[in-house]
mmCIF file with all atom_site columns, C-alpha atoms in Angstrom:
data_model
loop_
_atom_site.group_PDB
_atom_site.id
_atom_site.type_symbol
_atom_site.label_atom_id
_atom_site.label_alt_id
_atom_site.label_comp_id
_atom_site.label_asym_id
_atom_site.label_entity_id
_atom_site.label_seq_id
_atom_site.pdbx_PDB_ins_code
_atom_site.Cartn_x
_atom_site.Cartn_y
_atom_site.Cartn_z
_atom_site.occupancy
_atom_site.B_iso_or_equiv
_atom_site.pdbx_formal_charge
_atom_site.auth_seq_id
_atom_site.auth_comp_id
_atom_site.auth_asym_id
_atom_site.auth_atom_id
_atom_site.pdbx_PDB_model_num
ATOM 1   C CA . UNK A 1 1   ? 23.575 -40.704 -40.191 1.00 82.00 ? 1   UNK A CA 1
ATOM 2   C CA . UNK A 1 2   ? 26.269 -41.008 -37.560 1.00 88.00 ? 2   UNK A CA 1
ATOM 3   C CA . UNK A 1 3   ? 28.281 -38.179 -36.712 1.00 92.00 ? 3   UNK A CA 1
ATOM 4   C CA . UNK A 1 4   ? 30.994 -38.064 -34.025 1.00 95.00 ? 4   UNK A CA 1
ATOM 5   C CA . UNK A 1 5   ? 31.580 -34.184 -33.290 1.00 95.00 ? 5   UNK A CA 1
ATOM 6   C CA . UNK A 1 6   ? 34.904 -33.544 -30.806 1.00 96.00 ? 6   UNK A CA 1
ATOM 7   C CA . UNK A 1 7   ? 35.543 -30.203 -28.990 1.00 96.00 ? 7   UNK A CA 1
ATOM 8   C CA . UNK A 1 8   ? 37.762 -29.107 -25.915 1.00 97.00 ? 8   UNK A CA 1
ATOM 9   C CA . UNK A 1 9   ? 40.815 -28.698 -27.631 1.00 97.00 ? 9   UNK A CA 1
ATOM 10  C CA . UNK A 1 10  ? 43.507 -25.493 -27.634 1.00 98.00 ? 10  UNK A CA 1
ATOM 11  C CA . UNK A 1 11  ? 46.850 -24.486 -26.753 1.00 98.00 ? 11  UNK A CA 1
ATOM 12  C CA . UNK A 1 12  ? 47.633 -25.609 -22.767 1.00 98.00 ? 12  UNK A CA 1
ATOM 13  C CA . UNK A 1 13  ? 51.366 -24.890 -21.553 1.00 98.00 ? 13  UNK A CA 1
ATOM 14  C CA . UNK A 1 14  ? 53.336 -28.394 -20.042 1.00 98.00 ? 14  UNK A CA 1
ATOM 15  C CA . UNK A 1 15  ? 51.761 -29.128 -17.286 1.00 98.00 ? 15  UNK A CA 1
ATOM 16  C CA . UNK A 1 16  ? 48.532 -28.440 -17.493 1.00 98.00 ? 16  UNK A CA 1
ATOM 17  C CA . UNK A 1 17  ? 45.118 -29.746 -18.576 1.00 98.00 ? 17  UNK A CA 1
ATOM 18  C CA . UNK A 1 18  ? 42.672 -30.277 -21.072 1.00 98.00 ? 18  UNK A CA 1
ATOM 19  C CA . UNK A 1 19  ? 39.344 -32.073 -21.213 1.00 98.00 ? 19  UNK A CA 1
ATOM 20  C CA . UNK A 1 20  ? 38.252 -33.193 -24.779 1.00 98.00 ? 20  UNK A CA 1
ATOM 21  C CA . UNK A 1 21  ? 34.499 -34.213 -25.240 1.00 97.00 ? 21  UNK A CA 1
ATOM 22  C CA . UNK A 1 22  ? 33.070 -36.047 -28.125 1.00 96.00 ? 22  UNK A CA 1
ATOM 23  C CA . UNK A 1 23  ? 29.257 -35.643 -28.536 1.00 94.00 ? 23  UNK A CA 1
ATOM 24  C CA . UNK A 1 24  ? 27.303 -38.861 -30.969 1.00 89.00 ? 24  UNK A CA 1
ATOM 25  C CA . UNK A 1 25  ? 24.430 -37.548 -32.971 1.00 88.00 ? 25  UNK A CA 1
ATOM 26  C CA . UNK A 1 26  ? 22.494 -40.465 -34.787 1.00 83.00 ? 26  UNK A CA 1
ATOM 27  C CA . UNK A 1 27  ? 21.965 -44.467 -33.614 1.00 81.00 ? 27  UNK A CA 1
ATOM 28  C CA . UNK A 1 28  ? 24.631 -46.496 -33.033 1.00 83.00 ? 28  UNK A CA 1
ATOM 29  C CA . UNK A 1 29  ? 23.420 -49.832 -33.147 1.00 83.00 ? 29  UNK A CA 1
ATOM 30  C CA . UNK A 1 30  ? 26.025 -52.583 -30.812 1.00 87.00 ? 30  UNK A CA 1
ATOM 31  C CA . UNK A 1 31  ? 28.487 -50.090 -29.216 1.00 89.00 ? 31  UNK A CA 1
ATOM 32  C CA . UNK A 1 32  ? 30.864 -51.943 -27.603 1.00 92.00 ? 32  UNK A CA 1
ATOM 33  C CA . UNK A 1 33  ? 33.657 -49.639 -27.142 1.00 94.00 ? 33  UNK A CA 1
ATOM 34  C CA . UNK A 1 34  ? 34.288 -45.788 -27.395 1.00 95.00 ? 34  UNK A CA 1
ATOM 35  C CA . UNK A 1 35  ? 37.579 -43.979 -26.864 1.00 96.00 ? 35  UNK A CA 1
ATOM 36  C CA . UNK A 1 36  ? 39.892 -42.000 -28.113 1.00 98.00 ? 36  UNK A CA 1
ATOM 37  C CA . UNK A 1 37  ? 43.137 -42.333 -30.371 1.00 98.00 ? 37  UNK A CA 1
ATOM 38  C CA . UNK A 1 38  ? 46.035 -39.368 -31.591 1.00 98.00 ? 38  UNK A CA 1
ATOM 39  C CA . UNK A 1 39  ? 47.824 -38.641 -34.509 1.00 98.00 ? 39  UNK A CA 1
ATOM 40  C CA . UNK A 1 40  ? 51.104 -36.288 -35.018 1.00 97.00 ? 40  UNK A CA 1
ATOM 41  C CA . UNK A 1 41  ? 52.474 -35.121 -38.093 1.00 92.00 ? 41  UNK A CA 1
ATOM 42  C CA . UNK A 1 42  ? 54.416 -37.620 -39.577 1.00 94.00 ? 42  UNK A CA 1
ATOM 43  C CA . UNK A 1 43  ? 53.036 -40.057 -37.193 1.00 96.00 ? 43  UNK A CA 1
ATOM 44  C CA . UNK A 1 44  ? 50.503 -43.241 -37.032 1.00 97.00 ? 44  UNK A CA 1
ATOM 45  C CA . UNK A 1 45  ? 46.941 -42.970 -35.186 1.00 97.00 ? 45  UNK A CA 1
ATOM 46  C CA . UNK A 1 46  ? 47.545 -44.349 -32.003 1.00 98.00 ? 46  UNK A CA 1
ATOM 47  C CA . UNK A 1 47  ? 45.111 -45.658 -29.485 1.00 97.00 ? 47  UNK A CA 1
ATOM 48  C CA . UNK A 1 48  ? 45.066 -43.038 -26.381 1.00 98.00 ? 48  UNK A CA 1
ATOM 49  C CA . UNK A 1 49  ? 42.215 -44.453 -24.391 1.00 98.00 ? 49  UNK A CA 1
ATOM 50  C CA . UNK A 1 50  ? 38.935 -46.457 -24.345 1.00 97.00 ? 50  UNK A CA 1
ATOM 51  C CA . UNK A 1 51  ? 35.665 -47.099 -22.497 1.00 96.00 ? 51  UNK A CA 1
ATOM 52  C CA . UNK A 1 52  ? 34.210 -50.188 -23.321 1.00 94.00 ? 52  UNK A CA 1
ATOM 53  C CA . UNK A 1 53  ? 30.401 -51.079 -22.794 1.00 89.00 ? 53  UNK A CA 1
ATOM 54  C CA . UNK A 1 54  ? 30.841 -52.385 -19.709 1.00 91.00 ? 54  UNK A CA 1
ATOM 55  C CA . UNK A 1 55  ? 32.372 -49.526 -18.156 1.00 93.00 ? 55  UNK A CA 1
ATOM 56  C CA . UNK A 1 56  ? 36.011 -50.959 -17.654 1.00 96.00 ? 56  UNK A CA 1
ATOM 57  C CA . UNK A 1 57  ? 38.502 -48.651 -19.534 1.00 98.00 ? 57  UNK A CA 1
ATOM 58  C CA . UNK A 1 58  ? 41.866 -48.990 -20.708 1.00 98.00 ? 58  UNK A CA 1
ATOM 59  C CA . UNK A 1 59  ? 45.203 -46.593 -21.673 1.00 98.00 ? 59  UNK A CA 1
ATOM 60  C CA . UNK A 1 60  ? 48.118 -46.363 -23.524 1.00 98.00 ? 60  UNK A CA 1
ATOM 61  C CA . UNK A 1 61  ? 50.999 -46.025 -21.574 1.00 98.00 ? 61  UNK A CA 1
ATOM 62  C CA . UNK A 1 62  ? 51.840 -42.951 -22.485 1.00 98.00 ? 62  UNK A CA 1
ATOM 63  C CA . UNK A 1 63  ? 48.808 -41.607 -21.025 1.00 98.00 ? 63  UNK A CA 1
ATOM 64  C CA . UNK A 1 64  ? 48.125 -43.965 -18.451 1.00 98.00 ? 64  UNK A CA 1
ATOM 65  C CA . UNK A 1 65  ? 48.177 -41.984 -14.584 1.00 98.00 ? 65  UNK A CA 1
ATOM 66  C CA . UNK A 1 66  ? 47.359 -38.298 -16.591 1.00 98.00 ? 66  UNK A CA 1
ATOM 67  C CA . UNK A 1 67  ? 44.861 -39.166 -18.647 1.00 98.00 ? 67  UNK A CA 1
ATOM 68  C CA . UNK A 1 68  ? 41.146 -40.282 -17.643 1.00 98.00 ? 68  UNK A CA 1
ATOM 69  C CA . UNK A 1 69  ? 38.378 -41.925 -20.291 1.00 98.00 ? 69  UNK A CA 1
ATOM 70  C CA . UNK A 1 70  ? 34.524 -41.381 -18.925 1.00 96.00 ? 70  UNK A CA 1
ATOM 71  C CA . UNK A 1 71  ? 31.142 -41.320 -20.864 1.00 94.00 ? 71  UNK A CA 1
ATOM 72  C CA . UNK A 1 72  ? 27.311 -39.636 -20.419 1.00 88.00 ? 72  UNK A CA 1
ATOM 73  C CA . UNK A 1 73  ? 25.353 -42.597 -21.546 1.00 77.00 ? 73  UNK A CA 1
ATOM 74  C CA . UNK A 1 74  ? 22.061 -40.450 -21.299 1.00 77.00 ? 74  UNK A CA 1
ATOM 75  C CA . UNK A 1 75  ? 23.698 -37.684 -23.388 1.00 78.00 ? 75  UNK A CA 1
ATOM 76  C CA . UNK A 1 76  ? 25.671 -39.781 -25.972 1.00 82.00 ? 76  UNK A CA 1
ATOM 77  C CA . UNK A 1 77  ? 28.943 -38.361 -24.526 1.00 91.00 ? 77  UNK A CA 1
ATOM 78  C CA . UNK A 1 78  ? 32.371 -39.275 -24.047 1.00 95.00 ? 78  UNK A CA 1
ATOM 79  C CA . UNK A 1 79  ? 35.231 -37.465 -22.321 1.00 97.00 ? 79  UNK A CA 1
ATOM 80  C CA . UNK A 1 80  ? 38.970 -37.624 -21.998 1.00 98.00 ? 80  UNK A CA 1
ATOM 81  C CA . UNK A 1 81  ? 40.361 -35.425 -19.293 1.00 98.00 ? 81  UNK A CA 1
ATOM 82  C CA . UNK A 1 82  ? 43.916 -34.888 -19.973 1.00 98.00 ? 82  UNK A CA 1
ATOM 83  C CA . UNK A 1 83  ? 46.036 -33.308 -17.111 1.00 98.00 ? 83  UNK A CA 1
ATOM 84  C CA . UNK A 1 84  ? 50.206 -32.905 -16.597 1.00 98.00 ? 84  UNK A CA 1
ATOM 85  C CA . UNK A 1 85  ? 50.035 -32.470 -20.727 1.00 98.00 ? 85  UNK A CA 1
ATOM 86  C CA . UNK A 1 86  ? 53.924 -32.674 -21.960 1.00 98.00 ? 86  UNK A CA 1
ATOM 87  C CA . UNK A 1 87  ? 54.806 -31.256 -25.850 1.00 98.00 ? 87  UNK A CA 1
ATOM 88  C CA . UNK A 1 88  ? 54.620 -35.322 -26.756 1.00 97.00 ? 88  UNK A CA 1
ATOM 89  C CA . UNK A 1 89  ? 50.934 -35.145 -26.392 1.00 98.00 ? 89  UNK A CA 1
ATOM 90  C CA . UNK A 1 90  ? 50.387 -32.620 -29.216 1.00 98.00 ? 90  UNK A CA 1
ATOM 91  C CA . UNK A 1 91  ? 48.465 -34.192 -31.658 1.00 98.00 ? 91  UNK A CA 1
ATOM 92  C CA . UNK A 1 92  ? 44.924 -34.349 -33.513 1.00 98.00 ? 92  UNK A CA 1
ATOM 93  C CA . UNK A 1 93  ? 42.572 -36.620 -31.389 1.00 98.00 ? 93  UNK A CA 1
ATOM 94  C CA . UNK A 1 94  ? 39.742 -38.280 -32.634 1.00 98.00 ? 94  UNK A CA 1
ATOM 95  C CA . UNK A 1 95  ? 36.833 -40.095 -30.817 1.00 97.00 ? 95  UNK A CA 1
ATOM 96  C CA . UNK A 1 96  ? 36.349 -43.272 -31.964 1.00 96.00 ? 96  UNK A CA 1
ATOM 97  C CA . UNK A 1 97  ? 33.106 -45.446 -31.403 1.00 95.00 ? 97  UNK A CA 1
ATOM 98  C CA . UNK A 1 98  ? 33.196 -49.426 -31.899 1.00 94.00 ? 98  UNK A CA 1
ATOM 99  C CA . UNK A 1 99  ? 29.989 -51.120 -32.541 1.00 91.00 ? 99  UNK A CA 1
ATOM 100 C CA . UNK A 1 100 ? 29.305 -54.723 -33.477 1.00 91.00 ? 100 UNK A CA 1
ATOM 101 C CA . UNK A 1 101 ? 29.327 -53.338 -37.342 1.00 89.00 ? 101 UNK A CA 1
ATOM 102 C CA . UNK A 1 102 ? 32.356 -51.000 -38.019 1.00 90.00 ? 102 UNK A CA 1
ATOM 103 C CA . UNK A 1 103 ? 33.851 -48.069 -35.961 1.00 93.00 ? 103 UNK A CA 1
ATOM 104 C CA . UNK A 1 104 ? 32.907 -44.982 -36.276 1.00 95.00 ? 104 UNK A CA 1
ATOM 105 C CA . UNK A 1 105 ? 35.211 -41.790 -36.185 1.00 96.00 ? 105 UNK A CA 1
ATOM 106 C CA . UNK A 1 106 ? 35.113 -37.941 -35.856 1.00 97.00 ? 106 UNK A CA 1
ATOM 107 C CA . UNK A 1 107 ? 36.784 -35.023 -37.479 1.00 96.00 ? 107 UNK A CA 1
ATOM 108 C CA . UNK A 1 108 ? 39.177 -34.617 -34.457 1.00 97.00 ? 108 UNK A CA 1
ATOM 109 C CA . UNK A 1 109 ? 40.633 -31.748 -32.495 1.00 97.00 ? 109 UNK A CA 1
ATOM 110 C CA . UNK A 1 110 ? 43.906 -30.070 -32.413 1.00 98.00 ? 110 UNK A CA 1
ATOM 111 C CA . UNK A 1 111 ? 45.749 -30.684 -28.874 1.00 98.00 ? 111 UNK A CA 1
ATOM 112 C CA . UNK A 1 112 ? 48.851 -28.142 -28.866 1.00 98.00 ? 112 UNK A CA 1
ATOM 113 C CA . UNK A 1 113 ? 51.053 -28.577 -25.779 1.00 98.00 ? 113 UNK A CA 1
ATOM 114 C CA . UNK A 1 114 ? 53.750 -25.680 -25.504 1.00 97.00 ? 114 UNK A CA 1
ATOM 115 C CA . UNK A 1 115 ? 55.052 -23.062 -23.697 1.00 93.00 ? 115 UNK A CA 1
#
């Protein structure tokens, strides 16, 4: 069985930083891409950032300048360091794994920015 587990998350006041890490248990078979997307309350999953197989990565633009994707292919990790966190980025984040099959998808993490 596959099983995406995220930690790193918390409470962080504006401004500062966070760094989320998503640890794969299991064989994933094809990945092509792993990342990480957000959800608010009352709000669509959005796409945050990704790391594809080839090690070229990609951001929303939200994010894109604060936010940095990077992986542990020996240790089946993947990591999003968040810094200069504003109240918008409050949300659950999930790591998200593509293979050649389906995508695969953890609980997530609760990402509170507020002072």
């Amino acid at each position: 069985q596959v099983q995406l587990v995220e930690s790193g998350g918390g409470l962080v006041q504006p401004g500062g930083s966070l760094r989320l890490s998503c640890a794969a248990s299991g064989t994933i078979f094809g990945i092509k891409a792993m990342g990480w997307y957000r959800q608010a309350p009352g709000k669509q999953r959005d796409l945050v950032a990704v790391i594809n197989s080839g090690g070229s990565t990609n951001y929303a633009d939200s994010v894109k300048g604060r936010f940095t994707v990077s992986r542990d292919n020996a240790k089946n990790l993947v990591y999003l360091q968040m810094n200069s966190l504003s109240p918008e980025d409050t949300a659950v984040y999930y790591c998200n794994v593509k293979s050649i099959a389906r995508e695969f998808w953890g609980q997530g993490t609760q990402v509170t920015v507020s002072s």
